[in-house]
Coordinates of C-alpha atoms in Angstrom, one line a residue:
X4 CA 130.1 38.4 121.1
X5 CA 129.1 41.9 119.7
X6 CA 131.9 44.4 118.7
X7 CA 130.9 46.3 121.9
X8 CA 130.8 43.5 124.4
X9 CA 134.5 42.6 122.9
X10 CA 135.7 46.1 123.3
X11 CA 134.6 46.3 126.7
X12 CA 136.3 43.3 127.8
X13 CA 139.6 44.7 126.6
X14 CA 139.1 48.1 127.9
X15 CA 138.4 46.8 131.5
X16 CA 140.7 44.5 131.4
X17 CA 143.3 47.3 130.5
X18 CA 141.4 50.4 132.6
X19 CA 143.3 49.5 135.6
X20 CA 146.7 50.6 133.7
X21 CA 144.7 54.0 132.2
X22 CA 143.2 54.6 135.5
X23 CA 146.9 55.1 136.8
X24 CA 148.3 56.7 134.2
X25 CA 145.0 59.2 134.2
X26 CA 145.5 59.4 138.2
X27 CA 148.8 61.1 137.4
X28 CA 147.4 63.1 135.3
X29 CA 144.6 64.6 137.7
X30 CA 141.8 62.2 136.0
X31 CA 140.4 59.1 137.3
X32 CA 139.9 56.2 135.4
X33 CA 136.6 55.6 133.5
X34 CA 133.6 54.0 134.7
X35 CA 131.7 51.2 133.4
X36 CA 129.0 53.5 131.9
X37 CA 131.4 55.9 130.1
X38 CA 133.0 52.9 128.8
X39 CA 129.6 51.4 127.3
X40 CA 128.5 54.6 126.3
X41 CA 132.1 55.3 124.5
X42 CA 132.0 51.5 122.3
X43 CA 127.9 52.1 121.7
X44 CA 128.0 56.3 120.9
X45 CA 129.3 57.2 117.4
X46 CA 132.6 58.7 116.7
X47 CA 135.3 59.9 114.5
X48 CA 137.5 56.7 116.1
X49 CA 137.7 52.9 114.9
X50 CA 139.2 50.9 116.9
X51 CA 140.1 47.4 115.3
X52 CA 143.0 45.1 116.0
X53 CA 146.3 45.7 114.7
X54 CA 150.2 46.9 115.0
X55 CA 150.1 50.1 117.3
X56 CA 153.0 50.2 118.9
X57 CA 153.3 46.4 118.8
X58 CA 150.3 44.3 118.5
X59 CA 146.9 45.6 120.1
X60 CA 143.3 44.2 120.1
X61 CA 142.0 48.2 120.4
X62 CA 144.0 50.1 117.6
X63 CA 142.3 53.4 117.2
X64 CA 141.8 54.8 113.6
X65 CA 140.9 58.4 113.6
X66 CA 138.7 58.8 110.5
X67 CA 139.6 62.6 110.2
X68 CA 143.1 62.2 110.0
X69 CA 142.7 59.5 107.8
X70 CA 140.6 61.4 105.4
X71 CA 143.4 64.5 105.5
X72 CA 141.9 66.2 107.9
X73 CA 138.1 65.8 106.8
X74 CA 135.9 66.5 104.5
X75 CA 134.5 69.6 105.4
X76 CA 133.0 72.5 102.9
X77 CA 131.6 76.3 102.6
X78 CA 127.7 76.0 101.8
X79 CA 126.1 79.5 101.4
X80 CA 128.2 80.5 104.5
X81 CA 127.3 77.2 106.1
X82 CA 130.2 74.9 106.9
X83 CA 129.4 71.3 106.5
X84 CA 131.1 68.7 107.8
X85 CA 131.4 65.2 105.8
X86 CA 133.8 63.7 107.3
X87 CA 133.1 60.0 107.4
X88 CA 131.8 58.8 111.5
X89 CA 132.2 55.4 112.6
X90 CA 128.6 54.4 111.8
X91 CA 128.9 55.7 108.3
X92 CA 131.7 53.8 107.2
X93 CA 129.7 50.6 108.4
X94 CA 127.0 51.8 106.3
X95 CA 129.1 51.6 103.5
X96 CA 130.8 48.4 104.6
X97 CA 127.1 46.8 104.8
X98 CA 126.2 48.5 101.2
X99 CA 129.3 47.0 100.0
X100 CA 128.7 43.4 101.1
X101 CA 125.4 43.4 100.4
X102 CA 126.1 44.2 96.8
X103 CA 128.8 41.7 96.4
X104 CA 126.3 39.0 98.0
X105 CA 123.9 40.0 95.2
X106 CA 126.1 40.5 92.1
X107 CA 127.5 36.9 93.4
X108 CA 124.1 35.3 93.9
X109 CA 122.9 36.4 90.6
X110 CA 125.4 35.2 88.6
X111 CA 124.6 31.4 90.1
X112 CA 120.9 32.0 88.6
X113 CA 119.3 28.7 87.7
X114 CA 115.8 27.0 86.7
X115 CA 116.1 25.4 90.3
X116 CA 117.3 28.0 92.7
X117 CA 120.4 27.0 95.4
X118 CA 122.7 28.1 97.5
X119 CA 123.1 32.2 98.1
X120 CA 120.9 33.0 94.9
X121 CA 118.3 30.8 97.1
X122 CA 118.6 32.4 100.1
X123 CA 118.1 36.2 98.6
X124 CA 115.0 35.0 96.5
X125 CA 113.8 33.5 99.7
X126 CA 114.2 36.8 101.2
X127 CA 112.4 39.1 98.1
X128 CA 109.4 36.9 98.0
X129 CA 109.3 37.4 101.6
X130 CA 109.0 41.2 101.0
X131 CA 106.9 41.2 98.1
X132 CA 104.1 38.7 100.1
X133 CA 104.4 41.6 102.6
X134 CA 103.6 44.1 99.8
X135 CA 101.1 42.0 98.5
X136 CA 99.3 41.7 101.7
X137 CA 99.5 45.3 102.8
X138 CA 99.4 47.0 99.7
X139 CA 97.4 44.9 97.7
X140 CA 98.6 43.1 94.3
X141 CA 97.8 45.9 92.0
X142 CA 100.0 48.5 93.4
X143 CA 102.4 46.3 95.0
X144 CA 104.8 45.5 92.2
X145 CA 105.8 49.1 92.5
X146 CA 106.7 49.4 96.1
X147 CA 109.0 45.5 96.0
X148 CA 112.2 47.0 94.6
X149 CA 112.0 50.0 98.0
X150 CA 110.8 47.8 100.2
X151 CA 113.2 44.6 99.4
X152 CA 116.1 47.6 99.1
X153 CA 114.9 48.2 102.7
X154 CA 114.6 44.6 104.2
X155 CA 118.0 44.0 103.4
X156 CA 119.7 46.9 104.3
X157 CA 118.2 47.0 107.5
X158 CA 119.1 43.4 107.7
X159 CA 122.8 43.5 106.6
X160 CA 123.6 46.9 109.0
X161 CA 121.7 44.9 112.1
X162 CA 124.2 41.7 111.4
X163 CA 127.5 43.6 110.9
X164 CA 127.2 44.8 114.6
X165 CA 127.3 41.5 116.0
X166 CA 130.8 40.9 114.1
X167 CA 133.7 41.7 116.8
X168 CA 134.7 44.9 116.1
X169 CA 132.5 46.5 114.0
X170 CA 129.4 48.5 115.1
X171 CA 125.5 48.7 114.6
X172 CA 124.3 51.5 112.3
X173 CA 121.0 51.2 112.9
X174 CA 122.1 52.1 116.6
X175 CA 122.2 55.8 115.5
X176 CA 119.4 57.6 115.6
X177 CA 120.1 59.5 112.9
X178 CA 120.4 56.4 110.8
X179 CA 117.5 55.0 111.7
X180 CA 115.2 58.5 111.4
X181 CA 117.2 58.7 107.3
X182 CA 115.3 55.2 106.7
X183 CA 111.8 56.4 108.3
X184 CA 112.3 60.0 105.8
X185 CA 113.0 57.8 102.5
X186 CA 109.6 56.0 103.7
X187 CA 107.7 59.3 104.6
X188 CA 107.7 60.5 101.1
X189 CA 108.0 57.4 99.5
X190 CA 104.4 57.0 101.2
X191 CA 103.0 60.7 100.6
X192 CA 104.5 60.3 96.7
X193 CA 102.7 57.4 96.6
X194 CA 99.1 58.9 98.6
X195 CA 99.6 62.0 95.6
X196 CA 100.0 59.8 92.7
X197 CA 97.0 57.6 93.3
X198 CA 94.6 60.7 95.0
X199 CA 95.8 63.1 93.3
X200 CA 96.5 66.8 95.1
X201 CA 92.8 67.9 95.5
X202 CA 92.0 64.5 97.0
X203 CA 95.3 64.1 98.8
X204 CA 94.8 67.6 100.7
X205 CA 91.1 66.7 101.1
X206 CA 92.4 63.4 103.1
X207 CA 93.7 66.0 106.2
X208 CA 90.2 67.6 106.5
X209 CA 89.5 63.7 108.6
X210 CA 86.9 63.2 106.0
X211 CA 84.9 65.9 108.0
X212 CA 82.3 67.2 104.8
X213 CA 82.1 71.1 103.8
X214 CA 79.0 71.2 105.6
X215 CA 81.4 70.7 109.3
X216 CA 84.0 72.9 107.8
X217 CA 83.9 75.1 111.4
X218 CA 85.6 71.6 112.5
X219 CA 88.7 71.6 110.3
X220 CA 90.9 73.8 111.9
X221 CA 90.9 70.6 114.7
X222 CA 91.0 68.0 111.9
X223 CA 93.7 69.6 110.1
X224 CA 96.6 70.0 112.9
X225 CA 95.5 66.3 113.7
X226 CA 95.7 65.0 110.7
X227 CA 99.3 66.5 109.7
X228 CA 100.6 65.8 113.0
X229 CA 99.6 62.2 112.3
X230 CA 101.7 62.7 109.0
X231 CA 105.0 62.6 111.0
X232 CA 104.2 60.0 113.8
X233 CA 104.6 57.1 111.7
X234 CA 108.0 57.9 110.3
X235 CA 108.7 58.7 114.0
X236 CA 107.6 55.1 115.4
X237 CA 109.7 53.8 112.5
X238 CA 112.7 55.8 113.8
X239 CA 112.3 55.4 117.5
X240 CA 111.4 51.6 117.1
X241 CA 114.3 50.4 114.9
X242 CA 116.5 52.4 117.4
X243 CA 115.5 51.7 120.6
X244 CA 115.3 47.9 119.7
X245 CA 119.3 47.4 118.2
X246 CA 121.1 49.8 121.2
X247 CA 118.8 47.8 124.1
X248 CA 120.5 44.5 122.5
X249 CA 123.8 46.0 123.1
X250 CA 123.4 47.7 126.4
X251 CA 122.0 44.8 128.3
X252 CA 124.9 42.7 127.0
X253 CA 127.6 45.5 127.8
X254 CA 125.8 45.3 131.4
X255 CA 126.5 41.5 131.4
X256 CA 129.8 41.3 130.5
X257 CA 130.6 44.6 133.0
X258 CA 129.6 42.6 136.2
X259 CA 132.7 40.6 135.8
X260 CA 134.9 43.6 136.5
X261 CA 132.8 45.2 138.5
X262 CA 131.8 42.3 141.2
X263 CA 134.2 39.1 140.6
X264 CA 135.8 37.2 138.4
X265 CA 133.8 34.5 139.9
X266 CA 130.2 35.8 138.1
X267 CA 131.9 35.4 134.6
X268 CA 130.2 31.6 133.8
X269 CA 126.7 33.2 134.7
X270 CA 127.4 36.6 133.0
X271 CA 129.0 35.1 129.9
X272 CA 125.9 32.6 129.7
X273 CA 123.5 35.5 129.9
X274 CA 125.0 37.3 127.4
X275 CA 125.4 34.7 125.2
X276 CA 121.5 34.3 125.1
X277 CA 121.2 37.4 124.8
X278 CA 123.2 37.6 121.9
X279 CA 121.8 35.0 120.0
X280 CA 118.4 37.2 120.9
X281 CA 120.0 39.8 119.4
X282 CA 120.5 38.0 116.2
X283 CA 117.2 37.2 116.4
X284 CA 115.8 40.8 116.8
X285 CA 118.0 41.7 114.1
X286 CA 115.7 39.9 111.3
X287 CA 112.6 40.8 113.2
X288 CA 113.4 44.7 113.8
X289 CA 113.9 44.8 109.3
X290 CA 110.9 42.6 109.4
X291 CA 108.5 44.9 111.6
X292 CA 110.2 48.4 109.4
X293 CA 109.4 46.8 106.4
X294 CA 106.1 46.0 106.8
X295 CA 105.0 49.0 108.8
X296 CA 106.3 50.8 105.4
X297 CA 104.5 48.5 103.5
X298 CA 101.3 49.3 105.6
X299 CA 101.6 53.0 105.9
X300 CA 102.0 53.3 101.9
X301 CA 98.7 50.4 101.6
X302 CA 96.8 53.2 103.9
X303 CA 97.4 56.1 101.8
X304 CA 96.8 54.3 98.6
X305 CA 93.9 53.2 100.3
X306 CA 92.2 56.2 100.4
X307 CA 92.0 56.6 96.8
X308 CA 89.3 53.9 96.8
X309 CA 87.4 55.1 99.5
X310 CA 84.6 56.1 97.8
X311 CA 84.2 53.1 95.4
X312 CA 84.0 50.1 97.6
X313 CA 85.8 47.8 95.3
X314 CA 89.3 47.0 93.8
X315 CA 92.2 45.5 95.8
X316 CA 92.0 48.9 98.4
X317 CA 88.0 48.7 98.6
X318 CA 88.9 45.5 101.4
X319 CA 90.8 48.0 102.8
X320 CA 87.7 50.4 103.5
X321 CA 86.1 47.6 104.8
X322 CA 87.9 46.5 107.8
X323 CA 90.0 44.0 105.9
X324 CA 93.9 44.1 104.3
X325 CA 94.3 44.5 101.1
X326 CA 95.2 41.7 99.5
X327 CA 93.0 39.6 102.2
X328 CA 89.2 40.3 100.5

């Protein structure tokens, strides 16, 4: 099962005992909601098993004592606050992995590819036939390193949540809307390069000539607003598609305290399906943000050719992929 769904089983099973003790306190004990929302929400709390007063399945480690009291800082009279959250350290923890599963794959290089060194070239030609397709093989060399960087990121930060007590970065919003900025410029960097500025800025006119000019003060809010909406279907997506995973299994696993003890085959069943559609989702969701990079970049480079009606972007113009013509 998910970090989550473990969590909750042990905090149900022991609310009963908190509930009491809270009762004396003037508090009630927690519902199944709060409890969801505390194991899904992102905090300044780990909790992983270990010696707390003998040996506990939900040890809590605050992060802010652990880091001396945080890591927080005067910026132009500003006070920022970088004291590590729970979500960050398993961004780290998945940036760590994934470069020790690299380093380790390439240093198993070989004429005939096998084993992990297999499996990640699997996994970059995969991206760069995405690139190729979207982008369109002239340019799309340049984007592979971003977008495989991407791909596996996403990829290693989806899997770590569905390890028992860890969590899903990619369930943070704020995660999740980081990755959609790198691609926004990435994209706009890339739309400047091959346009250059003149042509770029032309681009939010809508393509409306000079002639309609009394028409660009419609054009032009559109066409910037449409600027931000991709990154934000990027952000929303990738979101809204790892904490619904989570959530529904939460759910599952909740009806056994909630109703009976006598649910728990059916609710363990369904939430094991759901799980291993989880793990499922979790190489889709870096599928679908990669290659929605891949084709918002392929759009802007696109333009560059729209007046020539060839090259690898002309296709583009002309209702096809690049890459496809």
């Amino acid at each position: 099962m998910t970090a989550a769904a473990v969590l909750l089983a042990l905090s149900l099973a022991s609310e009963p005992a908190h509930g009491a003790a809270a009762a004396e306190g003037g508090h009630g004990s927690a519902t199944l909601p709060e409890v969801m929302m505390h194991h899904v929400a992102n905090g300044e709390v780990l909790e992983l098993p270990g010696f707390c007063g003998g040996f506990q399945w939900n040890c809590e480690v605050n992060l802010r004592e652990l880091t001396g009291g945080g890591w927080a800082f005067s910026l132009a009279g500003v006070k920022v606050d970088m004291t590590p959250s729970k979500h960050v350290v398993m961004m780290w923890l998945s940036a760590l992995l994934l470069c020790l599963g690299l380093l380790a794959a390439a240093r198993r290089r070989s004429l005939v590819p096998r084993g992990l060194y297999n499996f990640f070239e699997v996994l970059v030609l995969f991206v760069r036939d995405i690139a190729v397709q979207n982008i369109g093989k002239k340019d799309a060399e340049r984007y592979v390193p971003y977008l495989a960087t991407s791909f596996l990121f996403i990829l290693a930060m989806n899997l770590i949540g569905l390890v028992p007590f860890m969590a899903t970065p990619t369930a943070n919003l704020s995660v999740t809307a980081g990755l959609a900025l790198f691609t926004f410029v990435i994209t706009q960097a890339a739309a400047i390069r091959a346009q250059g500025v003149g042509g770029y800025l032309k681009h939010l006119t809508g393509g409306v000539p000079p002639s309609l000019a009394w028409l660009w003060p419609i054009m032009i809010p559109v066409e910037f607003m449409g600027l931000f909406t991709k990154p934000f279907a990027l952000t929303v997506r990738l979101f809204a598609n790892m904490v619904a995973g989570h959530f529904v299994i939460l759910s599952l696993l909740g009806l056994i305290f909630t109703i009976s003890i006598l649910v728990a085959p059916a609710s363990v069943a369904l939430a094991l399906a759901i799980f291993l559609l989880e793990l499922f989702v979790a190489f889709v969701q870096a599928y679908i943000f990669t290659m929605l990079s891949a084709l918002f970049i392929g759009a802007g480079l696109a333009h560059a050719d729209h007046g020539e009606g060839h090259g690898e972007h002309g296709s583009h113009v002309s209702g096809k992929a690049p890459g496809h013509g």
